[in-house]
Amino acid sequence: MDIDLSFDGGIPVLTLAGRFDGAGAVVFDQKTAAIDAESAQWVVDMSSVAYLSSLGIRSLVVLEKRLKARDGGLVLAGITPLVERVLDVSGLENVLRIAGTRARAVQMARAAVATAPTIEMAFGSIRATIRRSPPGESAIEWWAPDTVAGFERELLAVEVKDLGIAFGTGILGGPAAFEAPRPFVSTLQFAGMSGEDDVAISDFVVGDASQLMPVAVEAAWGVSGSSAAIVDLEGSPFGLLEALDDIFERGISPSPAALGFVVLAHTDGEPPGLFAVAIAFDPERTQTSLDPEKHLEGAAGQIPLPSGKRCIGSAVTLNVRPALERSSDMRSELRQDAALESLRAIVGLRACAQVTRARVWVFAPGKLRDGIDKLLTVNVEGDGEWRPEWDAIVRRLYHDCGSVTLTPLPGGFMSSTYKAVAYDHDGRRTLPSVVKIGPVALTRREQQANREYVSRFILNNGTSVLGDAQHGEWAGLRYNFLGVNGPESRLVWLYDQYLQRSTPEVLALIERLFTRVLKPWYAQPRWEQISLYRDHTPLRLFPSVIETGEQVLGISADTKEFVCAELGVTLPNPFWFLKHEYPKRAAESRLWYTAVSHGDLNLRNVLVDERDNLYVIDFSETHPRNAVSDFARLEPVLKFEMTRIETDDDVRSLVEFEQGLTSVSSLDEAPPFVYRGDDPLVSRAHAAITLLRRYADRATLFELDIVPYWVAMLEWTYAVVCYRQVTPRHKRYAACSAALICRSILQLERRVG
C-alpha cells in the first residue's frame, strides 16, 4: 500500500492507495508513528483503498485511540462501498467519523480543532473537566409498541443492538421469557433486567451475544450517535443527579431542551462502581416538540432536579471501580468494566450511592425521535398472520435498506413466504427478493440444503441466500434470484401460469423445469437400498391422518374394505392400509434408484419471470431420496388443487378419471384418459401427469416398476384429508384415489408373487 502525507491548513492528510491488509497495516503504522503534527485531528483519504482487512481496521482503531488521548481523532474520507460494509460489520461505522469527500473531511477536522479545548470549571465542591467532542449527530429515542408498521401490539419486539444505550421496561429474551415486563438496561456491551422484586438477583447477558438478545419492550428511552462532550467529575461525595443538573445548567452552551447522559462512576461505599444512563429535560421547552403522553413527559419514574428540570433513567451497580482511563472511549470502557462478574444489580437513579469520581458522556440531541425511525420501515400487505418477532427478523435481513414492503405468497405449510419490494436508504429499488420465515429448525435445514444441493447444482435457477436472521423460536431467510436482471422483473407462481396459459405452454414450462433446471438432480441417479414405506409415510408431517379420516369422512381404519359408491365397487380401505400395513412394511427395503429431490415440489414454489425463466424455492426438505418422489408429489397437486370439485358429480367424474390413471401397471405405460365431466383443466391435468410419468421413467433409467411411484404419491394423497383449505368433497376424492392406489399396489404384488 502507498501512503502520501500532506498538510491542509495544519491538518495531516494521509492518502492511501492499494490493499489495507496485513502488509499495508505495517506500512501504515510505521508512517503514522513518524508523523509529528501539532493537530490531533487527522484525515485519512481512503478513496483508492480497494480492500480493508481486520489488521487494517486494528491500525485505524489504534491511531484513533492515540489521537483521542489528545482530544482528537480520525476522519475517513471517500471510503468505497466494500470498505464501508467492512466497517459496518465491524461495528465501527458509527465510531470512526466518515466524510464523503476529502474536502469535507478536512472541513470536519478543522471544525473539531476549533471546538476541542478542554474546559476546567467547578460545580460547587465538584471539579469538572469538560472535553468537547468533534461535531457529530446524536438523538434521544423513545420506543413504544404502537408505532411499528401500523400494527398495534402489547410489546415491541427488537434486539439489544437495535436499542443501543437505553433503559425502560420490557422482557429480556422476548415475550415468552417471563410473565411481566421489568426494568431493563441495554448497552453496547451488555444488557440486564431486574429480578421479580427488590431482593431478586438481576440477570445479565454480556459481550457480542448480548447484542442479538431479543427484547420485548413495553416502553424505553435511550441515546444514540456521538456524544457532544465528555465530562470528568471529581470531589467529595456528591449526588449524581445534582451533578447531572449542573452539567445541564452550566456545562453545555447553549442549553438544549434535553440532554442524554451515560455515566461510569466510583461510589462512596458498596458496591464501589456504578453505570447509569439518564435523560434530563426542560418540561417547558419540550412541550412544543414532544407528545407528552408518549415521550419524555409521559415517562414513569420522573425525578425533579433542583433547577426545575426533570430526569428519567436507570443504573447498574458494579462490583469494581471503573478504570476511567482518559484515552478510552465509551465502548472501550464498557468492554473493560462490564464483565459478568462486575455487574451486580439494576437500580433506580434515586437509589444510587453518593459518587466521588465520574465520567459522563453528554449527548446533545439534534432530534428527538421514535427509535423505530432509525430501523427499517416494514410494511406488510394483506390480512394474514404477522407476529411481532418477525419485525425484528425482517429488519435484520434488510439492514441495508430504508424500507421494505412484504406481500404474502400463499402456499407455505410450516413457513410463511413473502415477496419483498425493498428500497435502499437513497430511495432506489433493489433487486426482487423473497422472505421466508419459519421455525428455527426448518429454516436451518433449508440453509443447509441450499448449500449442498442448490448452489452446487442449480444456482441460477434456484435462490441465493442473501442473509439469515433469528428471533426467539423463529428464523428468516432473504432470497434473491441470480437470473433476474433488474428491479422491475416480474415474478409469478407457476400455479398462476398453469391456470392462465394454454396447455401446450404449460407443458413447455413443466418440460423446462425438469429437463433444464432440475436435470442436474435427476440425471445422476444411484442404485441403492431404500425403505419405501418408512420414507414416504404421511404420518411424519400429518400424524392425524387416520383420526381425521374417521372424523371427517366416517372411514374407520379398523375395517379392511372401503365402499367406493362413485364407482360402485369395494376397494381396499386406504386408512386400514396406513394403520396396519405401513408399520409392517417400514423395515422392508429394496433396490431402487435415488436422486436429489426437492421433497415438496408444487406449483407454488416455482416462480416464472416475464421471459419464462424458472426459479425454484423452498428447499427445507431437499435431499437424496426415491428418484420419482418429485414427479409423484406433483401429480396430487394437479388432481386435487387444479381441477373443479364443487358437486358430487364432479367427484364421481374425477374418481372415474383416477381409475384410469391407476389402471396402468408400469411407469412407461401412458394412462388412459377416462373423464365424462366438462372441466377443461382435467384434460390439462392428464397431459401434465402423462408427461410427469414419462420423466419419472427417465429418472429411473427406464425401470418399469411403478410401485415406488404409487407409494410416493400416496404420501401426498393421504395428506389432502388434513388440508384445512379444501372441502369435504376434495377429501372424499383423495380417499377414493388412495384406495385405488392401494388396490393397484396389492394387485401388482399378487402378480409378482
PDB file of N, CA, C and O in Angstrom, residues 576-638:
ATOM      1  N   TRP A 576     -56.977 -48.308   6.650  1.00  0.00           N
ATOM      2  CA  TRP A 576     -56.552 -49.587   7.237  1.00  0.00           C
ATOM      3  C   TRP A 576     -55.138 -49.921   6.758  1.00  0.00           C
ATOM      4  O   TRP A 576     -54.291 -50.350   7.549  1.00  0.00           O
ATOM      5  N   PHE A 577     -54.908 -49.678   5.483  1.00  0.00           N
ATOM      6  CA  PHE A 577     -53.590 -49.956   4.906  1.00  0.00           C
ATOM      7  C   PHE A 577     -52.511 -49.111   5.600  1.00  0.00           C
ATOM      8  O   PHE A 577     -51.418 -49.602   5.916  1.00  0.00           O
ATOM      9  N   LEU A 578     -52.823 -47.856   5.866  1.00  0.00           N
ATOM     10  CA  LEU A 578     -51.861 -46.977   6.537  1.00  0.00           C
ATOM     11  C   LEU A 578     -51.633 -47.413   7.979  1.00  0.00           C
ATOM     12  O   LEU A 578     -50.494 -47.406   8.466  1.00  0.00           O
ATOM     13  N   LYS A 579     -52.674 -47.809   8.653  1.00  0.00           N
ATOM     14  CA  LYS A 579     -52.552 -48.158  10.075  1.00  0.00           C
ATOM     15  C   LYS A 579     -51.888 -49.504  10.280  1.00  0.00           C
ATOM     16  O   LYS A 579     -51.094 -49.674  11.223  1.00  0.00           O
ATOM     17  N   HIS A 580     -52.163 -50.458   9.419  1.00  0.00           N
ATOM     18  CA  HIS A 580     -51.700 -51.824   9.655  1.00  0.00           C
ATOM     19  C   HIS A 580     -50.547 -52.249   8.741  1.00  0.00           C
ATOM     20  O   HIS A 580     -49.624 -52.942   9.194  1.00  0.00           O
ATOM     21  N   GLU A 581     -50.608 -51.881   7.464  1.00  0.00           N
ATOM     22  CA  GLU A 581     -49.585 -52.339   6.527  1.00  0.00           C
ATOM     23  C   GLU A 581     -48.302 -51.509   6.585  1.00  0.00           C
ATOM     24  O   GLU A 581     -47.197 -52.047   6.475  1.00  0.00           O
ATOM     25  N   TYR A 582     -48.447 -50.208   6.750  1.00  0.00           N
ATOM     26  CA  TYR A 582     -47.247 -49.358   6.799  1.00  0.00           C
ATOM     27  C   TYR A 582     -46.292 -49.777   7.914  1.00  0.00           C
ATOM     28  O   TYR A 582     -45.071 -49.883   7.686  1.00  0.00           O
ATOM     29  N   PRO A 583     -46.758 -49.994   9.153  1.00  0.00           N
ATOM     30  CA  PRO A 583     -45.816 -50.427  10.208  1.00  0.00           C
ATOM     31  C   PRO A 583     -45.125 -51.742   9.872  1.00  0.00           C
ATOM     32  O   PRO A 583     -43.932 -51.910  10.149  1.00  0.00           O
ATOM     33  N   LYS A 584     -45.868 -52.681   9.263  1.00  0.00           N
ATOM     34  CA  LYS A 584     -45.268 -53.979   8.929  1.00  0.00           C
ATOM     35  C   LYS A 584     -44.220 -53.844   7.828  1.00  0.00           C
ATOM     36  O   LYS A 584     -43.225 -54.557   7.809  1.00  0.00           O
ATOM     37  N   ARG A 585     -44.445 -52.899   6.924  1.00  0.00           N
ATOM     38  CA  ARG A 585     -43.560 -52.752   5.774  1.00  0.00           C
ATOM     39  C   ARG A 585     -42.425 -51.739   6.006  1.00  0.00           C
ATOM     40  O   ARG A 585     -41.565 -51.577   5.139  1.00  0.00           O
ATOM     41  N   ALA A 586     -42.445 -51.048   7.160  1.00  0.00           N
ATOM     42  CA  ALA A 586     -41.472 -49.972   7.403  1.00  0.00           C
ATOM     43  C   ALA A 586     -40.039 -50.474   7.362  1.00  0.00           C
ATOM     44  O   ALA A 586     -39.122 -49.752   6.952  1.00  0.00           O
ATOM     45  N   ALA A 587     -39.822 -51.721   7.805  1.00  0.00           N
ATOM     46  CA  ALA A 587     -38.450 -52.252   7.857  1.00  0.00           C
ATOM     47  C   ALA A 587     -38.019 -52.870   6.529  1.00  0.00           C
ATOM     48  O   ALA A 587     -36.853 -53.231   6.363  1.00  0.00           O
ATOM     49  N   GLU A 588     -38.958 -53.005   5.583  1.00  0.00           N
ATOM     50  CA  GLU A 588     -38.617 -53.598   4.299  1.00  0.00           C
ATOM     51  C   GLU A 588     -37.754 -52.644   3.479  1.00  0.00           C
ATOM     52  O   GLU A 588     -37.947 -51.435   3.509  1.00  0.00           O
ATOM     53  N   SER A 589     -36.813 -53.177   2.770  1.00  0.00           N
ATOM     54  CA  SER A 589     -36.005 -52.362   1.871  1.00  0.00           C
ATOM     55  C   SER A 589     -35.893 -53.061   0.524  1.00  0.00           C
ATOM     56  O   SER A 589     -36.105 -54.270   0.420  1.00  0.00           O
ATOM     57  N   ARG A 590     -35.548 -52.274  -0.465  1.00  0.00           N
ATOM     58  CA  ARG A 590     -35.417 -52.819  -1.805  1.00  0.00           C
ATOM     59  C   ARG A 590     -34.441 -51.955  -2.589  1.00  0.00           C
ATOM     60  O   ARG A 590     -34.160 -50.806  -2.234  1.00  0.00           O
ATOM     61  N   LEU A 591     -33.905 -52.514  -3.661  1.00  0.00           N
ATOM     62  CA  LEU A 591     -33.022 -51.752  -4.533  1.00  0.00           C
ATOM     63  C   LEU A 591     -33.865 -50.881  -5.463  1.00  0.00           C
ATOM     64  O   LEU A 591     -34.820 -51.347  -6.084  1.00  0.00           O
ATOM     65  N   TRP A 592     -33.478 -49.614  -5.509  1.00  0.00           N
ATOM     66  CA  TRP A 592     -34.202 -48.685  -6.366  1.00  0.00           C
ATOM     67  C   TRP A 592     -33.312 -47.464  -6.587  1.00  0.00           C
ATOM     68  O   TRP A 592     -32.370 -47.224  -5.840  1.00  0.00           O
ATOM     69  N   TYR A 593     -33.641 -46.688  -7.583  1.00  0.00           N
ATOM     70  CA  TYR A 593     -32.848 -45.506  -7.875  1.00  0.00           C
ATOM     71  C   TYR A 593     -33.194 -44.350  -6.920  1.00  0.00           C
ATOM     72  O   TYR A 593     -34.368 -44.087  -6.651  1.00  0.00           O
ATOM     73  N   THR A 594     -32.143 -43.685  -6.453  1.00  0.00           N
ATOM     74  CA  THR A 594     -32.318 -42.467  -5.656  1.00  0.00           C
ATOM     75  C   THR A 594     -31.674 -41.299  -6.400  1.00  0.00           C
ATOM     76  O   THR A 594     -30.773 -41.479  -7.222  1.00  0.00           O
ATOM     77  N   ALA A 595     -32.142 -40.099  -6.093  1.00  0.00           N
ATOM     78  CA  ALA A 595     -31.593 -38.874  -6.677  1.00  0.00           C
ATOM     79  C   ALA A 595     -31.914 -37.728  -5.735  1.00  0.00           C
ATOM     80  O   ALA A 595     -32.808 -37.827  -4.891  1.00  0.00           O
ATOM     81  N   VAL A 596     -31.178 -36.651  -5.891  1.00  0.00           N
ATOM     82  CA  VAL A 596     -31.529 -35.450  -5.129  1.00  0.00           C
ATOM     83  C   VAL A 596     -32.926 -35.023  -5.550  1.00  0.00           C
ATOM     84  O   VAL A 596     -33.212 -34.881  -6.743  1.00  0.00           O
ATOM     85  N   SER A 597     -33.806 -34.829  -4.584  1.00  0.00           N
ATOM     86  CA  SER A 597     -35.186 -34.448  -4.867  1.00  0.00           C
ATOM     87  C   SER A 597     -35.572 -33.261  -4.008  1.00  0.00           C
ATOM     88  O   SER A 597     -35.101 -33.114  -2.875  1.00  0.00           O
ATOM     89  N   HIS A 598     -36.448 -32.431  -4.537  1.00  0.00           N
ATOM     90  CA  HIS A 598     -36.876 -31.234  -3.824  1.00  0.00           C
ATOM     91  C   HIS A 598     -37.570 -31.585  -2.520  1.00  0.00           C
ATOM     92  O   HIS A 598     -37.344 -30.958  -1.486  1.00  0.00           O
ATOM     93  N   GLY A 599     -38.459 -32.561  -2.558  1.00  0.00           N
ATOM     94  CA  GLY A 599     -39.130 -33.024  -1.354  1.00  0.00           C
ATOM     95  C   GLY A 599     -40.518 -32.459  -1.153  1.00  0.00           C
ATOM     96  O   GLY A 599     -41.351 -33.072  -0.489  1.00  0.00           O
ATOM     97  N   ASP A 600     -40.797 -31.288  -1.698  1.00  0.00           N
ATOM     98  CA  ASP A 600     -42.137 -30.696  -1.593  1.00  0.00           C
ATOM     99  C   ASP A 600     -42.416 -29.857  -2.837  1.00  0.00           C
ATOM    100  O   ASP A 600     -42.892 -28.735  -2.762  1.00  0.00           O
ATOM    101  N   LEU A 601     -42.109 -30.405  -3.995  1.00  0.00           N
ATOM    102  CA  LEU A 601     -42.246 -29.659  -5.238  1.00  0.00           C
ATOM    103  C   LEU A 601     -43.721 -29.475  -5.584  1.00  0.00           C
ATOM    104  O   LEU A 601     -44.476 -30.448  -5.680  1.00  0.00           O
ATOM    105  N   ASN A 602     -44.136 -28.233  -5.744  1.00  0.00           N
ATOM    106  CA  ASN A 602     -45.508 -27.944  -6.147  1.00  0.00           C
ATOM    107  C   ASN A 602     -45.521 -26.657  -6.958  1.00  0.00           C
ATOM    108  O   ASN A 602     -44.481 -26.025  -7.170  1.00  0.00           O
ATOM    109  N   LEU A 603     -46.700 -26.269  -7.421  1.00  0.00           N
ATOM    110  CA  LEU A 603     -46.791 -25.129  -8.329  1.00  0.00           C
ATOM    111  C   LEU A 603     -46.612 -23.794  -7.628  1.00  0.00           C
ATOM    112  O   LEU A 603     -46.539 -22.759  -8.283  1.00  0.00           O
ATOM    113  N   ARG A 604     -46.533 -23.807  -6.299  1.00  0.00           N
ATOM    114  CA  ARG A 604     -46.350 -22.563  -5.550  1.00  0.00           C
ATOM    115  C   ARG A 604     -44.953 -22.437  -4.958  1.00  0.00           C
ATOM    116  O   ARG A 604     -44.729 -21.619  -4.075  1.00  0.00           O
ATOM    117  N   ASN A 605     -44.026 -23.240  -5.394  1.00  0.00           N
ATOM    118  CA  ASN A 605     -42.629 -22.950  -5.057  1.00  0.00           C
ATOM    119  C   ASN A 605     -41.743 -22.977  -6.298  1.00  0.00           C
ATOM    120  O   ASN A 605     -40.543 -23.185  -6.208  1.00  0.00           O
ATOM    121  N   VAL A 606     -42.380 -22.735  -7.436  1.00  0.00           N
ATOM    122  CA  VAL A 606     -41.662 -22.485  -8.688  1.00  0.00           C
ATOM    123  C   VAL A 606     -42.155 -21.144  -9.218  1.00  0.00           C
ATOM    124  O   VAL A 606     -43.357 -20.941  -9.407  1.00  0.00           O
ATOM    125  N   LEU A 607     -41.231 -20.216  -9.425  1.00  0.00           N
ATOM    126  CA  LEU A 607     -41.564 -18.879  -9.912  1.00  0.00           C
ATOM    127  C   LEU A 607     -41.161 -18.735 -11.372  1.00  0.00           C
ATOM    128  O   LEU A 607     -40.186 -19.333 -11.822  1.00  0.00           O
ATOM    129  N   VAL A 608     -41.933 -17.936 -12.110  1.00  0.00           N
ATOM    130  CA  VAL A 608     -41.704 -17.712 -13.535  1.00  0.00           C
ATOM    131  C   VAL A 608     -41.577 -16.212 -13.764  1.00  0.00           C
ATOM    132  O   VAL A 608     -42.386 -15.434 -13.256  1.00  0.00           O
ATOM    133  N   ASP A 609     -40.539 -15.798 -14.519  1.00  0.00           N
ATOM    134  CA  ASP A 609     -40.416 -14.373 -14.818  1.00  0.00           C
ATOM    135  C   ASP A 609     -41.007 -14.077 -16.193  1.00  0.00           C
ATOM    136  O   ASP A 609     -41.580 -14.954 -16.862  1.00  0.00           O
ATOM    137  N   GLU A 610     -40.877 -12.810 -16.621  1.00  0.00           N
ATOM    138  CA  GLU A 610     -41.509 -12.385 -17.869  1.00  0.00           C
ATOM    139  C   GLU A 610     -40.894 -13.029 -19.101  1.00  0.00           C
ATOM    140  O   GLU A 610     -41.467 -12.972 -20.187  1.00  0.00           O
ATOM    141  N   ARG A 611     -39.729 -13.684 -18.950  1.00  0.00           N
ATOM    142  CA  ARG A 611     -39.085 -14.374 -20.070  1.00  0.00           C
ATOM    143  C   ARG A 611     -39.229 -15.892 -19.978  1.00  0.00           C
ATOM    144  O   ARG A 611     -38.531 -16.632 -20.659  1.00  0.00           O
ATOM    145  N   ASP A 612     -40.110 -16.331 -19.098  1.00  0.00           N
ATOM    146  CA  ASP A 612     -40.345 -17.759 -18.859  1.00  0.00           C
ATOM    147  C   ASP A 612     -39.141 -18.461 -18.237  1.00  0.00           C
ATOM    148  O   ASP A 612     -39.009 -19.684 -18.342  1.00  0.00           O
ATOM    149  N   ASN A 613     -38.263 -17.705 -17.597  1.00  0.00           N
ATOM    150  CA  ASN A 613     -37.220 -18.334 -16.786  1.00  0.00           C
ATOM    151  C   ASN A 613     -37.846 -18.847 -15.497  1.00  0.00           C
ATOM    152  O   ASN A 613     -38.730 -18.195 -14.923  1.00  0.00           O
ATOM    153  N   LEU A 614     -37.378 -19.994 -15.046  1.00  0.00           N
ATOM    154  CA  LEU A 614     -37.959 -20.643 -13.874  1.00  0.00           C
ATOM    155  C   LEU A 614     -37.001 -20.560 -12.692  1.00  0.00           C
ATOM    156  O   LEU A 614     -35.783 -20.708 -12.854  1.00  0.00           O
ATOM    157  N   TYR A 615     -37.557 -20.348 -11.498  1.00  0.00           N
ATOM    158  CA  TYR A 615     -36.772 -20.260 -10.270  1.00  0.00           C
ATOM    159  C   TYR A 615     -37.464 -21.092  -9.194  1.00  0.00           C
ATOM    160  O   TYR A 615     -38.668 -20.928  -8.954  1.00  0.00           O
ATOM    161  N   VAL A 616     -36.710 -21.959  -8.566  1.00  0.00           N
ATOM    162  CA  VAL A 616     -37.260 -22.869  -7.563  1.00  0.00           C
ATOM    163  C   VAL A 616     -36.880 -22.364  -6.177  1.00  0.00           C
ATOM    164  O   VAL A 616     -35.760 -21.906  -5.951  1.00  0.00           O
ATOM    165  N   ILE A 617     -37.837 -22.430  -5.228  1.00  0.00           N
ATOM    166  CA  ILE A 617     -37.562 -22.028  -3.853  1.00  0.00           C
ATOM    167  C   ILE A 617     -38.020 -23.139  -2.912  1.00  0.00           C
ATOM    168  O   ILE A 617     -38.505 -24.190  -3.350  1.00  0.00           O
ATOM    169  N   ASP A 618     -37.857 -22.899  -1.594  1.00  0.00           N
ATOM    170  CA  ASP A 618     -38.321 -23.803  -0.528  1.00  0.00           C
ATOM    171  C   ASP A 618     -37.598 -25.145  -0.564  1.00  0.00           C
ATOM    172  O   ASP A 618     -38.128 -26.141  -1.063  1.00  0.00           O
ATOM    173  N   PHE A 619     -36.415 -25.188   0.017  1.00  0.00           N
ATOM    174  CA  PHE A 619     -35.599 -26.398  -0.049  1.00  0.00           C
ATOM    175  C   PHE A 619     -35.429 -27.090   1.307  1.00  0.00           C
ATOM    176  O   PHE A 619     -34.478 -27.836   1.500  1.00  0.00           O
ATOM    177  N   SER A 620     -36.321 -26.848   2.238  1.00  0.00           N
ATOM    178  CA  SER A 620     -36.138 -27.414   3.580  1.00  0.00           C
ATOM    179  C   SER A 620     -36.204 -28.942   3.580  1.00  0.00           C
ATOM    180  O   SER A 620     -35.658 -29.584   4.476  1.00  0.00           O
ATOM    181  N   GLU A 621     -36.865 -29.535   2.585  1.00  0.00           N
ATOM    182  CA  GLU A 621     -36.993 -30.998   2.533  1.00  0.00           C
ATOM    183  C   GLU A 621     -36.104 -31.622   1.460  1.00  0.00           C
ATOM    184  O   GLU A 621     -36.254 -32.803   1.136  1.00  0.00           O
ATOM    185  N   THR A 622     -35.185 -30.852   0.903  1.00  0.00           N
ATOM    186  CA  THR A 622     -34.367 -31.333  -0.212  1.00  0.00           C
ATOM    187  C   THR A 622     -33.227 -32.218   0.269  1.00  0.00           C
ATOM    188  O   THR A 622     -32.432 -31.807   1.120  1.00  0.00           O
ATOM    189  N   HIS A 623     -33.157 -33.436  -0.272  1.00  0.00           N
ATOM    190  CA  HIS A 623     -32.049 -34.357  -0.014  1.00  0.00           C
ATOM    191  C   HIS A 623     -32.242 -35.571  -0.926  1.00  0.00           C
ATOM    192  O   HIS A 623     -33.297 -35.736  -1.555  1.00  0.00           O
ATOM    193  N   PRO A 624     -31.267 -36.457  -1.049  1.00  0.00           N
ATOM    194  CA  PRO A 624     -31.434 -37.649  -1.888  1.00  0.00           C
ATOM    195  C   PRO A 624     -32.528 -38.563  -1.333  1.00  0.00           C
ATOM    196  O   PRO A 624     -32.586 -38.824  -0.128  1.00  0.00           O
ATOM    197  N   ARG A 625     -33.357 -39.066  -2.222  1.00  0.00           N
ATOM    198  CA  ARG A 625     -34.435 -39.987  -1.855  1.00  0.00           C
ATOM    199  C   ARG A 625     -34.897 -40.712  -3.110  1.00  0.00           C
ATOM    200  O   ARG A 625     -34.291 -40.573  -4.171  1.00  0.00           O
ATOM    201  N   ASN A 626     -35.956 -41.475  -2.992  1.00  0.00           N
ATOM    202  CA  ASN A 626     -36.622 -42.139  -4.103  1.00  0.00           C
ATOM    203  C   ASN A 626     -36.644 -41.202  -5.317  1.00  0.00           C
ATOM    204  O   ASN A 626     -37.176 -40.097  -5.262  1.00  0.00           O
ATOM    205  N   ALA A 627     -36.070 -41.645  -6.432  1.00  0.00           N
ATOM    206  CA  ALA A 627     -35.846 -40.766  -7.582  1.00  0.00           C
ATOM    207  C   ALA A 627     -37.125 -40.256  -8.224  1.00  0.00           C
ATOM    208  O   ALA A 627     -37.093 -39.261  -8.953  1.00  0.00           O
ATOM    209  N   VAL A 628     -38.268 -40.904  -7.980  1.00  0.00           N
ATOM    210  CA  VAL A 628     -39.515 -40.461  -8.600  1.00  0.00           C
ATOM    211  C   VAL A 628     -40.347 -39.595  -7.655  1.00  0.00           C
ATOM    212  O   VAL A 628     -41.487 -39.243  -7.965  1.00  0.00           O
ATOM    213  N   SER A 629     -39.793 -39.218  -6.511  1.00  0.00           N
ATOM    214  CA  SER A 629     -40.565 -38.517  -5.477  1.00  0.00           C
ATOM    215  C   SER A 629     -41.200 -37.231  -5.975  1.00  0.00           C
ATOM    216  O   SER A 629     -42.382 -36.971  -5.728  1.00  0.00           O
ATOM    217  N   ASP A 630     -40.422 -36.391  -6.643  1.00  0.00           N
ATOM    218  CA  ASP A 630     -40.950 -35.094  -7.039  1.00  0.00           C
ATOM    219  C   ASP A 630     -42.050 -35.213  -8.086  1.00  0.00           C
ATOM    220  O   ASP A 630     -43.025 -34.445  -8.072  1.00  0.00           O
ATOM    221  N   PHE A 631     -41.919 -36.152  -8.991  1.00  0.00           N
ATOM    222  CA  PHE A 631     -42.948 -36.343 -10.017  1.00  0.00           C
ATOM    223  C   PHE A 631     -44.248 -36.819  -9.366  1.00  0.00           C
ATOM    224  O   PHE A 631     -45.334 -36.344  -9.700  1.00  0.00           O
ATOM    225  N   ALA A 632     -44.096 -37.767  -8.426  1.00  0.00           N
ATOM    226  CA  ALA A 632     -45.258 -38.282  -7.718  1.00  0.00           C
ATOM    227  C   ALA A 632     -45.863 -37.235  -6.789  1.00  0.00           C
ATOM    228  O   ALA A 632     -47.059 -37.276  -6.489  1.00  0.00           O
ATOM    229  N   ARG A 633     -45.055 -36.277  -6.328  1.00  0.00           N
ATOM    230  CA  ARG A 633     -45.578 -35.202  -5.479  1.00  0.00           C
ATOM    231  C   ARG A 633     -46.448 -34.248  -6.285  1.00  0.00           C
ATOM    232  O   ARG A 633     -47.476 -33.747  -5.802  1.00  0.00           O
ATOM    233  N   LEU A 634     -46.066 -33.968  -7.519  1.00  0.00           N
ATOM    234  CA  LEU A 634     -46.816 -33.017  -8.327  1.00  0.00           C
ATOM    235  C   LEU A 634     -48.160 -33.559  -8.806  1.00  0.00           C
ATOM    236  O   LEU A 634     -49.112 -32.806  -9.003  1.00  0.00           O
ATOM    237  N   GLU A 635     -48.246 -34.865  -8.998  1.00  0.00           N
ATOM    238  CA  GLU A 635     -49.497 -35.426  -9.531  1.00  0.00           C
ATOM    239  C   GLU A 635     -50.697 -35.119  -8.630  1.00  0.00           C
ATOM    240  O   GLU A 635     -51.740 -34.664  -9.128  1.00  0.00           O
ATOM    241  N   PRO A 636     -50.639 -35.322  -7.310  1.00  0.00           N
ATOM    242  CA  PRO A 636     -51.785 -34.942  -6.469  1.00  0.00           C
ATOM    243  C   PRO A 636     -52.115 -33.454  -6.538  1.00  0.00           C
ATOM    244  O   PRO A 636     -53.278 -33.063  -6.437  1.00  0.00           O
ATOM    245  N   VAL A 637     -51.103 -32.608  -6.707  1.00  0.00           N
ATOM    246  CA  VAL A 637     -51.362 -31.172  -6.829  1.00  0.00           C
ATOM    247  C   VAL A 637     -52.249 -30.903  -8.037  1.00  0.00           C
ATOM    248  O   VAL A 637     -53.235 -30.150  -7.971  1.00  0.00           O
ATOM    249  N   LEU A 638     -51.925 -31.522  -9.173  1.00  0.00           N
ATOM    250  CA  LEU A 638     -52.685 -31.296 -10.403  1.00  0.00           C
ATOM    251  C   LEU A 638     -54.110 -31.829 -10.291  1.00  0.00           C
ATOM    252  O   LEU A 638     -55.040 -31.249 -10.866  1.00  0.00           O
TER     253      LEU A 638
END
